[in-house]
Structures are given as structure tokens and as C-alpha cells.
XYZ file of C-alpha atoms in Angstrom:
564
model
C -1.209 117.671 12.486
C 0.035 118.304 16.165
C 3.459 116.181 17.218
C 1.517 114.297 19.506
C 0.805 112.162 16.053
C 3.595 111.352 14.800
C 4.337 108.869 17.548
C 1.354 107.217 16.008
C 3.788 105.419 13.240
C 1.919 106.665 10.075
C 2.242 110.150 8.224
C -1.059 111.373 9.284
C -3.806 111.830 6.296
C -6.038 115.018 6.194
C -8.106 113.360 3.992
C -9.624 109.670 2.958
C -12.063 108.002 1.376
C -13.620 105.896 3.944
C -13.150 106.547 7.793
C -13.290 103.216 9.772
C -14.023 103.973 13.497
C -12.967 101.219 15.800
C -10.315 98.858 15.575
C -12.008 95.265 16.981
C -11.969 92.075 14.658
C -14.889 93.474 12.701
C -13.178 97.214 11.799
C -9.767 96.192 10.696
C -11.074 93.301 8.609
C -12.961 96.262 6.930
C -9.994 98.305 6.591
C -8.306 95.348 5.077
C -10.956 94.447 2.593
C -11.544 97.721 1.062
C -7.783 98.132 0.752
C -6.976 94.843 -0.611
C -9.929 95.854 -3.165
C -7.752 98.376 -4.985
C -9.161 101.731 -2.501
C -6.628 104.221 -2.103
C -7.604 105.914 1.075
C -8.392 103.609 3.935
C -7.822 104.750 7.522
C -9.340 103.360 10.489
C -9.287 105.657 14.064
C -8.980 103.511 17.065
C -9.137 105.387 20.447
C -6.795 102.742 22.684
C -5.393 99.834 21.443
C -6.466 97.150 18.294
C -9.320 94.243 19.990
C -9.925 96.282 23.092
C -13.989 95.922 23.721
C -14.707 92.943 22.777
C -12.642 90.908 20.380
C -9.529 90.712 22.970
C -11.128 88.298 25.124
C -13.590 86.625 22.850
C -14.044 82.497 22.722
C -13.287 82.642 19.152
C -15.688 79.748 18.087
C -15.982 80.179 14.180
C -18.757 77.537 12.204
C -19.965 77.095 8.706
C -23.738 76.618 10.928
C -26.140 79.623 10.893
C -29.965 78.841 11.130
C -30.649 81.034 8.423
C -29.783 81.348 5.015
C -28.347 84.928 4.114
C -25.451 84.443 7.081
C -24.645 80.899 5.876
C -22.387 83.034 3.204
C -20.777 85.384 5.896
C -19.550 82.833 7.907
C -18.342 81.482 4.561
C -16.394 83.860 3.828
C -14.931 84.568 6.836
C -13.253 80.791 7.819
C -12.365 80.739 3.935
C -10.034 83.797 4.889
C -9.069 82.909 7.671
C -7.608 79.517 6.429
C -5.486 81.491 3.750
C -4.076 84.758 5.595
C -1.426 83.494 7.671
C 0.469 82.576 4.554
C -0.552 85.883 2.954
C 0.563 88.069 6.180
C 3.062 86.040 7.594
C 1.086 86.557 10.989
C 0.614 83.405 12.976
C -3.448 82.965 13.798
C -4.081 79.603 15.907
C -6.939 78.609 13.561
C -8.452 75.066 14.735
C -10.418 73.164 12.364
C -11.201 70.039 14.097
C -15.237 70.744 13.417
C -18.118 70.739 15.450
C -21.568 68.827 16.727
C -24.513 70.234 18.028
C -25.888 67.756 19.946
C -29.499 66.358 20.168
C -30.576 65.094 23.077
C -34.518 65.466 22.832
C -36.940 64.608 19.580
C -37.950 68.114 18.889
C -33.732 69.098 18.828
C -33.441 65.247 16.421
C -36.536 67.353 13.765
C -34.930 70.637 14.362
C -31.493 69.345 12.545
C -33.832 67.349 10.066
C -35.210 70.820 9.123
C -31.712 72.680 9.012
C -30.114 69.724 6.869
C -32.617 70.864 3.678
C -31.253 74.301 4.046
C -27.632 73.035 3.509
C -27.091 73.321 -0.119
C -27.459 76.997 0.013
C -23.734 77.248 0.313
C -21.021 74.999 -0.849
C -20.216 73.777 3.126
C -20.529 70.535 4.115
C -23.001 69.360 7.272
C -24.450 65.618 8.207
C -26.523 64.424 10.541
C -24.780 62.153 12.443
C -25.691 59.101 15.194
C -24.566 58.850 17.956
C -21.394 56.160 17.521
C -20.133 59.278 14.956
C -20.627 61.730 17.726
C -18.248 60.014 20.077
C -15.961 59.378 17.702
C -15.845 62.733 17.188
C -15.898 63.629 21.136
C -14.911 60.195 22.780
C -15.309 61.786 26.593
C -19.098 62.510 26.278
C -21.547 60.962 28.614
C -23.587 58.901 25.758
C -26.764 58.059 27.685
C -28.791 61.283 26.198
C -27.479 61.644 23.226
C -29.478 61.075 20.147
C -27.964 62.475 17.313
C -25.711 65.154 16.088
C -24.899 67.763 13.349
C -21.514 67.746 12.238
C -19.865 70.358 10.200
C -16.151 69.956 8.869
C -13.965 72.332 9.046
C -15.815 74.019 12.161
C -13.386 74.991 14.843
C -11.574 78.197 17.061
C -9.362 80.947 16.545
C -6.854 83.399 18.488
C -9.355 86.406 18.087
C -6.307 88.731 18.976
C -3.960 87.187 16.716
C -6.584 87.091 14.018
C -7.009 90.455 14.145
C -3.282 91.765 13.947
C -2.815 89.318 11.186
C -5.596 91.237 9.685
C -3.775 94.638 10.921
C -0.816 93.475 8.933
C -2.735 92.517 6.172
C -4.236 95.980 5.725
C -1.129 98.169 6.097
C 0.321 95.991 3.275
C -2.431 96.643 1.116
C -2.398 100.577 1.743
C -4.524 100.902 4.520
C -3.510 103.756 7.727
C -4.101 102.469 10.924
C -3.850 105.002 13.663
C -3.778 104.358 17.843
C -4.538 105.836 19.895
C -6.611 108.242 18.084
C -10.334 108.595 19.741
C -12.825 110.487 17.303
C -14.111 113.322 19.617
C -16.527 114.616 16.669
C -18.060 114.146 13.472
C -19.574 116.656 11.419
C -21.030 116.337 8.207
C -19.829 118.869 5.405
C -22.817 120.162 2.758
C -21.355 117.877 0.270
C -22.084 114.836 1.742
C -18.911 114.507 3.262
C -17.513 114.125 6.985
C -14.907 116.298 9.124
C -13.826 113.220 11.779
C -12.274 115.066 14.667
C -9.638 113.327 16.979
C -6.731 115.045 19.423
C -4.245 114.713 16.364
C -6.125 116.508 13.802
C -9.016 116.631 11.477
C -9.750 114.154 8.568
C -12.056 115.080 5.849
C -13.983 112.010 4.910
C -16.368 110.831 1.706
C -17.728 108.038 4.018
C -17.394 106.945 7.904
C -18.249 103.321 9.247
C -18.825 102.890 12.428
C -17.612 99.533 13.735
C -17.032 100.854 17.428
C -18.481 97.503 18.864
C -20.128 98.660 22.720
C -18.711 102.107 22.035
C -20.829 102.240 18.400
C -24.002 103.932 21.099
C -21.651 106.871 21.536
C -20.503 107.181 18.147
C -23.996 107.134 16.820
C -24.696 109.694 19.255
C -22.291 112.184 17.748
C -24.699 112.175 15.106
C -27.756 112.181 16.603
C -28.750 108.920 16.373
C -29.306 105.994 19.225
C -28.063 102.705 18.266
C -30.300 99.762 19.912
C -27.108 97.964 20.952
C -26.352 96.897 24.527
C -23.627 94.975 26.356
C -24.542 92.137 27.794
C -21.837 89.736 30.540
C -21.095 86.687 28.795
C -18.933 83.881 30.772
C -16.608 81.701 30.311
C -14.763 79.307 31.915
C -10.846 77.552 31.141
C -9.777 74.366 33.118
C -6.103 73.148 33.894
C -4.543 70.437 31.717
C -7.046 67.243 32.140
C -5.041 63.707 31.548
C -7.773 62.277 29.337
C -7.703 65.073 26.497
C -4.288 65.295 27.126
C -3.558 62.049 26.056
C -5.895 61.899 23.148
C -3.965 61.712 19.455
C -6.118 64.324 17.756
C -7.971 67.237 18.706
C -11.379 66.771 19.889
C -14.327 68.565 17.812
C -16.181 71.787 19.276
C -19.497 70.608 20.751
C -22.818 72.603 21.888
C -24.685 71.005 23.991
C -28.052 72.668 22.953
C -30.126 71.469 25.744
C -27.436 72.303 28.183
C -27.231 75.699 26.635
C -23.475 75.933 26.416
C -20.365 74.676 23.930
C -17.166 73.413 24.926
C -13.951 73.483 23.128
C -10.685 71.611 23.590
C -7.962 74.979 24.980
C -4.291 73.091 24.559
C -4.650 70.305 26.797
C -7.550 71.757 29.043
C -11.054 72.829 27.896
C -13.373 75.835 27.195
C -16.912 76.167 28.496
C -19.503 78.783 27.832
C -22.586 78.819 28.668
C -25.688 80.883 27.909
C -27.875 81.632 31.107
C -31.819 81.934 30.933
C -32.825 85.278 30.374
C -33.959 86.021 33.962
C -30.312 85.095 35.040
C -28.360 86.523 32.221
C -27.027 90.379 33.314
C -27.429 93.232 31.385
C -24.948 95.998 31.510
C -28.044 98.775 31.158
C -26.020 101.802 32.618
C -23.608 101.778 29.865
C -27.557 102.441 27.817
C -28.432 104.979 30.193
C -24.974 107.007 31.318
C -22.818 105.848 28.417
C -19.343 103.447 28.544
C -17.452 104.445 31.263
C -14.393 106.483 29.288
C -11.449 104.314 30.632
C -12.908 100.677 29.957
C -10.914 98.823 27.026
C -9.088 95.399 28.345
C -10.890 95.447 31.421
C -13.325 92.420 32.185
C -16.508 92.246 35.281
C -16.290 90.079 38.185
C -16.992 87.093 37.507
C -20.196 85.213 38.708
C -19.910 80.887 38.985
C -23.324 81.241 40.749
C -24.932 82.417 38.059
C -23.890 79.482 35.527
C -24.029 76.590 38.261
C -27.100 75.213 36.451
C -25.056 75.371 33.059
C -22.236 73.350 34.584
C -23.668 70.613 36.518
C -25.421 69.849 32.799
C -22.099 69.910 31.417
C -20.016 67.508 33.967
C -23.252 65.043 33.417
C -22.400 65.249 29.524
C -18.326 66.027 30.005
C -17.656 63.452 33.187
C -14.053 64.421 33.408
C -15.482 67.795 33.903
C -16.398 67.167 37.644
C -12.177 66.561 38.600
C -10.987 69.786 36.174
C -9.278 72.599 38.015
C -10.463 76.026 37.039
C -7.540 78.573 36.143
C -9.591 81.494 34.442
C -13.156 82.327 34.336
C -14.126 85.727 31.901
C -16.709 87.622 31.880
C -16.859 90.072 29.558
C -18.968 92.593 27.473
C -19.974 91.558 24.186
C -22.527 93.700 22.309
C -26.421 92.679 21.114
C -28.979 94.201 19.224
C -32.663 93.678 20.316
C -32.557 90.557 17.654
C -28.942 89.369 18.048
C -28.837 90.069 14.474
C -26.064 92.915 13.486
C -26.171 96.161 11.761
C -24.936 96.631 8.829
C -24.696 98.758 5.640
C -25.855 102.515 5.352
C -27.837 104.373 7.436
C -30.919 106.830 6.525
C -30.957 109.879 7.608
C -27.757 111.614 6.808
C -25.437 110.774 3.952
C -22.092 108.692 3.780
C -22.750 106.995 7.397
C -22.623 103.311 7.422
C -22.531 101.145 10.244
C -21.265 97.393 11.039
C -22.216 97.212 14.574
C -24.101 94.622 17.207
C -22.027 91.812 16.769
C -22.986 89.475 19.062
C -20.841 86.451 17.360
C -18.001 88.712 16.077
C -15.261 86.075 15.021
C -17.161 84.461 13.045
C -18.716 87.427 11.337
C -15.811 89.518 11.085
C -14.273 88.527 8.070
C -17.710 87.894 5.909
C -18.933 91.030 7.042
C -15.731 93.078 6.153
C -16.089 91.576 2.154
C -19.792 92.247 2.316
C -19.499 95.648 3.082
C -16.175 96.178 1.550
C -17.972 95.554 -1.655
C -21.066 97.407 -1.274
C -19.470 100.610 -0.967
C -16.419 99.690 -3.365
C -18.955 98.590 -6.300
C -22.359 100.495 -4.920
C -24.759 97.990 -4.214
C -24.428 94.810 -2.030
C -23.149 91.415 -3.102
C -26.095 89.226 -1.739
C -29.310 89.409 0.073
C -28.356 90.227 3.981
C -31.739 92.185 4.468
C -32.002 90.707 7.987
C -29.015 92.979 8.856
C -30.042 96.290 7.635
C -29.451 98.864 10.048
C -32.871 100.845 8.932
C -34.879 97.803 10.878
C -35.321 99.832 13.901
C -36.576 103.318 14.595
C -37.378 106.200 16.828
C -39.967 103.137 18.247
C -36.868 101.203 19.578
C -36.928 102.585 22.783
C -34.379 101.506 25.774
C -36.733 99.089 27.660
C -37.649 97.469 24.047
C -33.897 96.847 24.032
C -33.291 95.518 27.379
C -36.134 93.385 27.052
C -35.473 91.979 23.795
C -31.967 91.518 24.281
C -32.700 89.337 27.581
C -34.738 87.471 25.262
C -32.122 87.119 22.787
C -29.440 86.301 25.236
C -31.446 83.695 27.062
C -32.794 81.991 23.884
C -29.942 81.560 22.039
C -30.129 77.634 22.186
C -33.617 77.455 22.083
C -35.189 75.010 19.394
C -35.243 77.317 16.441
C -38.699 76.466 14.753
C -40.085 78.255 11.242
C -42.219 81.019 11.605
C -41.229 81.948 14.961
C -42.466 84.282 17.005
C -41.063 85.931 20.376
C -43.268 88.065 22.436
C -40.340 90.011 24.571
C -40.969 94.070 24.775
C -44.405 93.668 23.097
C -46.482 95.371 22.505
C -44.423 98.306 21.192
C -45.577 102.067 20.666
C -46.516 100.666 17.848
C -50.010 99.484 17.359
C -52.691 100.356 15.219
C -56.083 102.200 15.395
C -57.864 98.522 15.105
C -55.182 96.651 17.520
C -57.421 96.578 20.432
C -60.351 95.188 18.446
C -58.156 92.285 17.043
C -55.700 91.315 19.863
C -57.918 88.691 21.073
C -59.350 86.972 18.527
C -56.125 86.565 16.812
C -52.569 85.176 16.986
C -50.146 88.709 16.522
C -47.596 88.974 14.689
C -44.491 91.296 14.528
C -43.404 93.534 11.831
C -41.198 96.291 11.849
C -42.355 97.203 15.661
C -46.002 96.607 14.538
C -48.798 94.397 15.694
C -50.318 93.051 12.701
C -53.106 89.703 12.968
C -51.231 86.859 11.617
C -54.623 84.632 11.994
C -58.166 84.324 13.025
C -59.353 82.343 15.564
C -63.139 80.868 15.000
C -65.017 78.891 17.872
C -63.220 74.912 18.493
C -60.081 76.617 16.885
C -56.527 75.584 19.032
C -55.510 78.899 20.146
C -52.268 80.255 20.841
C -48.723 79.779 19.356
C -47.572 76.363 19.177
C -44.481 76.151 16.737
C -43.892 73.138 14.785
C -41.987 71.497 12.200
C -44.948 70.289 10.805
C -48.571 70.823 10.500
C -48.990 73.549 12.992
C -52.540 75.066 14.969
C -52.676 77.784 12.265
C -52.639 75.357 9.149
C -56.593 75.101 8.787
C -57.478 78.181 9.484
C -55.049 80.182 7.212
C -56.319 77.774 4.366
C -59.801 79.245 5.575
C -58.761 83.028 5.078
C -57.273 82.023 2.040
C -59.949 80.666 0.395
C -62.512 83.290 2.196
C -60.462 86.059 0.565
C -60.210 84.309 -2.990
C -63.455 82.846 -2.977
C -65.606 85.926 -1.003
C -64.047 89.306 0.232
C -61.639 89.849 3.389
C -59.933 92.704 5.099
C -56.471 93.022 5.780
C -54.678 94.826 8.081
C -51.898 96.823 6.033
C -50.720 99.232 8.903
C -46.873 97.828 9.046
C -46.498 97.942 5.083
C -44.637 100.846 3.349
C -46.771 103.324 1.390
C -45.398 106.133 -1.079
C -47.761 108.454 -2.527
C -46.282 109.967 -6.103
C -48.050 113.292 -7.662
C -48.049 115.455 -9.779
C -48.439 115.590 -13.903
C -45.079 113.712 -14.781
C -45.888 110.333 -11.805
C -45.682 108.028 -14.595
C -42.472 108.642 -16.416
C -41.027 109.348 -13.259
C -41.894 105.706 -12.143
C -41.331 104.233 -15.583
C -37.715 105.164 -14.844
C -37.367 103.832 -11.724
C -39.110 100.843 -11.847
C -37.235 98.043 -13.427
C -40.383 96.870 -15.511
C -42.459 99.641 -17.325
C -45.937 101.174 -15.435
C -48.902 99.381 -16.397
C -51.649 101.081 -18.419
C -55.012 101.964 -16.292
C -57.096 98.576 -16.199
C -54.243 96.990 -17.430
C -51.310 94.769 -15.181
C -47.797 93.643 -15.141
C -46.548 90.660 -16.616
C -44.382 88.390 -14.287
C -41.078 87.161 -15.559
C -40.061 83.640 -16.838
C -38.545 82.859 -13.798
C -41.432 83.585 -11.655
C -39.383 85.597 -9.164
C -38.684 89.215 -7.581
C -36.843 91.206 -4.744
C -39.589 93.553 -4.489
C -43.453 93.616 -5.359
C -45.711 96.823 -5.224
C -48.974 97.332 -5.339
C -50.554 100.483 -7.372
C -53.773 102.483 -7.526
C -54.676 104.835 -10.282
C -53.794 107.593 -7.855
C -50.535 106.200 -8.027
C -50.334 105.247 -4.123
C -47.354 102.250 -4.055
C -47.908 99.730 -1.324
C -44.455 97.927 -0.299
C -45.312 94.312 0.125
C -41.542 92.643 0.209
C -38.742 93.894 0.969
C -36.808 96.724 -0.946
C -33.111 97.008 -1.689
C -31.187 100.257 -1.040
C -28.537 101.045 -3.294
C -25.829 103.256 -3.263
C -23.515 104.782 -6.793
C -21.079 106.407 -6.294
């Protein structure tokens, strides 16, 4: 340990269990977790200061809402916290809960919240579809003329992201945790045993694990290692207004509301409010060179020029929905970097490749993740295999495939779609086709609709002569109804070929295959001729297919688990 450490406020540890590497909202709610979960040696390396990147100057918008299922549970998790830890840390967090509407202002967006209100009982949150006399009661200064309906979740609101996070800071130290700034890793170096040397300008700490929560910085991490992250930064805007008389002389706070037509949300901000919007993709700005020549060493708490032009469109829809908008003063309009993954889903859990390197990075909604994600992860590698299903977040989703325009492209995509009508089934056709494609793509391309899997181009189905082409979404019957019913039954019925490129496949040899299997396999092999026998419940994680040379096909989707 050099002197230069001990200014750093904690007796500096040589060794630890788990190395945390970055100190936003997502990092230090790690840090917290796994020491409030009974581990000893918790120490999390920040190179400036705790929420510079990201979380400093996020929005702080935290919902029960998520369109899918597994992240219903994160975002759970994380408002339950953060409704209990200001009495447990003493650490003042300006947690709103007045709720929010998503407003529906077109038929398809009145069927969208239709479909999302029979994936509600998931999780124990509440979430009602709502008229429109309910949605001004809620937000009595909207413009009512468009609006048709509304989803309303309770409980739905904003937080101080920076005062979240020391609370969590706080929280962590009192549980055990080390928290040391500023200590920048400089190098990581795996040991034979699985293990990690993390190098910093104070000294070296031998790790059992690292996690890399390094938010835009997680690129350069990664690259320590030899990997490269698909995460870029992308500007995001927002804009505060000056105290405005009519929400300053409401009685109660109004509720958050996203205007998902207008393609922004807006938030009461003491007696002033918050808009964001979410530009098109061919507007929205990429920060590429920070892909191509790395984060510029220096940048922590610094923000990019701002850019009104850019979100014009965004804000004339919002002073025709928020009148009093029009006569609001500006004071502050931020534009910072917030990080995204080609599918604006993060990554998280443990990487392949090398051992002990997990990663909770490409949070693109970080608030509102932050504290879900750090129990999720906290308890895979406290009890060695994850608490629920969040397969849609592994990092192992992307590969060597994922090159840099794949990212920019999809991450345009992302960015620009964000309040897009979020239909079943969907497909988006950014950065395709990828490297890739199969030996039979270019015989199949245009006689059928293409789907994506795992950077493949796989036929999703056939078209025959008078078929409707093309993908048309739907929340109901859609163009591909008939003729998948026609596969189907060809296939049952007749014979059919199917394209099994993107699918795992795991040849086993050699004399002892089958006790080998019979091990691993939850159920026992099958004899030759012979097949399994499904349980009572009718249900599995993963299915495989076998041949009698033992050749396993991976149809589903396959957990990883780690013991310790």
C-alpha cells in the first residue's frame, strides 16, 4: 500500500472476495447487496468520484411498467428498496411516488395496453387501464382532445439518483463493504487459480471474482481483458422549466406521464417540470468515437452541448398536450451520456471465456434497474445460481459477430424506438443482415419472412403465391397466421425441412457418453428407440434433442450456473 491511499478513508485490503469496478447507481447497490447478504469481503474501485458517468445527472424516473416479463421483478425490487432505505441509512433520497400514465392517444397504443394489462399478474404490482376523466385527474393540465386512455401504475414516480446512490454508499459501508475513490483499475490479470490481481495506483488486490459495472467506461474495462463490450453512449436530453403558477398551486403532486406518441415523459421538478424526449433514430446522436478511440480519460461530471434543435419536434408535441408548456421559462437543459447495448437490454451475470468475470453493464434505464439488478446478481454469486429467469440479459448474447457498425446501427434503432408500439413477436431489421448467415440464406431470403436469432438469419415463414407478404405486427390475427398453420400441418402430416443453423449443437464421444450425460442431465438418457417422459407439470427450462450418435441439439434456452 503506497501513502497516497490512505487519504482514501479505508485501511486498504490486499485481498477480497468480489471486486466491484465502478461506483454509479448500479455498482454500489452491488456492493451493498452482497454485503448486506452476510459477504465478508466487498470492495468496489471507483476511479473519480461515486455517480460520475451516468447516474449523476440521470432523470431518475423509476416504474413498476416493463413490457416484458423477467424485468417486471427487477424493477420490483428496486422501488421496494428504495421505499425502505432512508430509514435503514439515515440518508435522505427524494423518492416521489405520485405514479404514472402512459398515455394513449391512437387505437393501436388503446390494444397495446389491452395486451400489457394480461401480463400484469406476473408480479404482485398494481396497473389499470384507465379513461380518460382518471387520466386528468391524475394530470389535470393535459390537453384532453387526443387522449384516449391511459395506464396507470401506483406507486410509479422519481428519485434523487445522486442521493440514492450515497444512501446506498452508506448502506454498504455499514454492512462491511470498502469503498475506495479515487482508485482507477489500471489492470487486471487473471491468476491460474481462477482468481484476479486488480491493479490501481494504490496497490494490488487479489480477487476470487471482479464485476464490472463501469457504466460507458465498462468498453475499456472489458478491454483489459480482451474482450469488446457492444455498449455505446448515446446523448440523451433533457429539459427543466422555472416555477410555473399552475403546478405550483396544485395541492398534490401531479403523476409522471409519457406521452408515447409524443415520444417523451414529463415529470413534476418542485414547482417546475421535467421533459425528456426520445428523438427518431436519424436525429438521435451517437457518441461513436468513444467506440472507436475510447472515453476521453478526464470525462466524469462533464455533460455535451446541448442541442433544442434537435428535440423541437418533441416539444411542440408536448406544449399541444402540456399547454402551460408554451409560457415555461427554461433554466437547464442536459445532455448527457447514458450507455446502450445493441438491444437496450443490459448485461448481466458471468461472462464465458475466462473465469470469475461478471459483468452488470448497458444500462440504459439505470435507476430503475439499479437496485433489482444489485439483489439479482448479489444472489447469484452469493448462492451460485440465479434467483429467476433474466435470460434476456445474459451477457453471452453477443459475440465476436457484434461488430461496431452492428452496434451503432442497432443502438440508433433502439434509441429511436423506444416508444414505439411494442407488438408480440417483433421483429427489427436494424444492422441486418449480420456476418451471420447461412450456406442456404440466399436461397430463402425471398421467399420468406427472416427472422433473428443469436446474429442469425433463420426463415420464420413461407410465403406461397396470394400469400400477404412482409411483416405486419399485430395484436391479433397477423399475415403469418395461415400459413404457419400450413407448415405445421405439412410437417406433421407430410415431411418438412428446417433450417437449424442458429441452434446450439454439442457432440459427446467416446465409450463412457452415456453416464457422463446421465449425470448431467436432470432426467436419466433414454434407451436407443426409446424416449423421455415429460413431467406432470408439462414444463421445462431447457429441451434437447438426441441422436444415437449422441449429437445434442439446443432448442430453448439453457441456464448457466455457477458453485462455488
Amino acid at each position: 500500500m503506497t501513502s497516497e491511499a490512505v487519504t482514501l478513508g479505508n485501511r486498504w485490503k490486499d485481498t477480497a472476495d468480489t471486486v466491484i469496478i465502478g461506483g454509479g447507481c448500479v455498482g454500489v447497490s452491488l456492493a451493498y447487496h452482497l454485503a448486506k447478504g452476510g459477504m465478508k469481503d466487498v470492495v468496489l474501485l471507483e476511479k473519480s468520484e461515486l455517480t460520475a458517468g451516468s447516474t449523476w445527472h440521470a432523470a431518475g424516473l423509476t416504474t413498476y411498467y416493463h413490457p416484458g416479463i423477467n424485468l417486471k421483478k427487477v424493477h420490483y425490487d428496486s422501488i421496494k428498496l428504495y421505499e425502505t432505505l432512508e430509514a435503514e441509512t439515515g440518508q435522505a433520497i427524494g423518492f416521489h411516488q405520485p405514479g404514472s400514465v402512459r398515455i394513449a392517444s391512437s387505437a393501436a397504443r388503446v390494444d397495446e395496453m389491452k395486451y400489457q394489462m394480461t401480463r400484469t399478474h406476473w408480479h404482485v404490482t398494481q396497473q389499470y387501464l384507465i379513461g380518460p376523466e382518471k387520466v386528468q385527474e391524475l394530470f389535470p393540465l393535459l390537453n384532453m382532445d387526443k387522449v384516449l386512455a391511459g395506464l396507470y401504475t401506483p406507486g410509479d414516480g422519481h428519485i434523487d439518483p445522486y442521493s440514492l446512490t450515497m444512501a446506498l454508499a452508506a448502506g454498504a459501508r455499514m454492512y462491511g463493504a470498502q469503498i475506495y475513490n479515487p482508485a482507477p483499475v489500471t489492470s487486471l490479470k487473471p491468476t491460474a487459480d481462477g482468481k484476479w490481481d486488480v491493479q490501481t495506483p494504490h496497490g494490488t488486490i487479489l480477487a476470487n471474482r471482479i464485476v464490472n459495472t463501469a457504466g460507458f467506461w465498462a468498453r475499456e474495462v472489458g478491454k483489459m481483458i480482451g474482450f469488446e463490450h457492444p455498449t455505446i453512449p448515446v446523448h440523451h436530453q433533457y429539459v427543466v422549466t422555472a416555477t410555473v403558477p399552475e403546478v405550483k398551486a396544485l395541492k398534490k403532486e401531479l403523476a409522471v406521464i409519457r406521452d408515447l406518441e409524443g415520444s417523451y415523459y414529463l415529470r413534476q421538478e418542485r414547482d417546475g417540470l421535467l421533459f425528456g424526449p426520445y428523438e427518431k433514430m436519424e436525429k438521435m446522436v451517437l457518441q461513436d468515437s468513444w467506440v472507436r478511440d475510447g472515453v476521453p480519460p478526464g470525462f466524469g461530471k462533464e455533460l455535451f452541448e446541448s442541442d433544442l434543435d434537435r428535440i423541437m419536434e418533441h416539444v411542440e408535441m408536448a406544449m399541444e398536450m402540456v399547454p402551460v408548456l408554451k409560457k415555461a421559462d427554461i433554466i437547464n437543459v442536459v445532455s448527457g451520456p447514458i450507455t446502450y447495448t445493441p438491444d437496450l437490454l443490459p448485461m448481466v451475470g458471468p461472462h464465458q471465456g475466462v473465469r470469475n468475470y461478471w459483468t452488470a453493464i448497458g444500462f440504459g434505464y439505470g435507476i430503475i434497474h439499479a437496485g433489482g439488478i444489485g439483489k439479482f446478481l448479489s444472489d447469484w454469486i452469493r448462492n451460485g445460481e440465479p434467483p429467476y429467469d433474466l435470460i434476456e440479459c445474459d451477457p453471452n448474447r453477443y459475440g465476436k459477430w457484434t461488430d461496431v457498425p452492428f452496434i451503432c446501427a442497432k443502438a440508433r434503432e433502439s434509441y429511436g424506438f423506444n416508444n414505439v408500439v411494442g407488438y408480440p413477436k417483433e421483429e427489427r431489421f436494424a444492422g441486418r443482415p449480420t456476418s451471420r448467415t447461412s450456406g442456404v440464406y440466399e436461397l430463402l431470403k425471398d421467399k420468406a419472412s427472416m427472422g433473428f436469432h443469436a446474429g442469425w438469419e433463420q426463415p420464420h415463414w413461407f410465403y406461397k403465391p396470394g400469400d400477404d407478404m412482409g411483416y405486419k405486427p399485430s395484436f391479433r390475427r397477423t399475415n403469418w397466421f395461415g400459413p404457419v398453420g400450413r407448415e405445421c400441418q405439412l410437417v406433421m402430416e407430410k415431411v418438412g425441412v428446417i433450417d437449424l443453423t442458429p441452434f446450439g449443437k454439442f457432440i459427446v464421444k467416446g465409450k463412457d457418453s452415456h453416464k457422463l450425460l446421465d449425470r448431467l442431465f436432470a432426467n436419466s438418457m433414454p434407451k436407443v428407440e426409446h424416449m423421455f417422459k415429460i413431467t406432470q407439470i408439462n414444463s421445462c427450462i431447457t429441451r434437447l434433442t438426441l441422436t444415437r450418435r449422441l449429437k445434442l441439439i439446443l432448442f430453448t434456452k439453457l441456464h448457466k450456473h455457477i458453485y462455488k
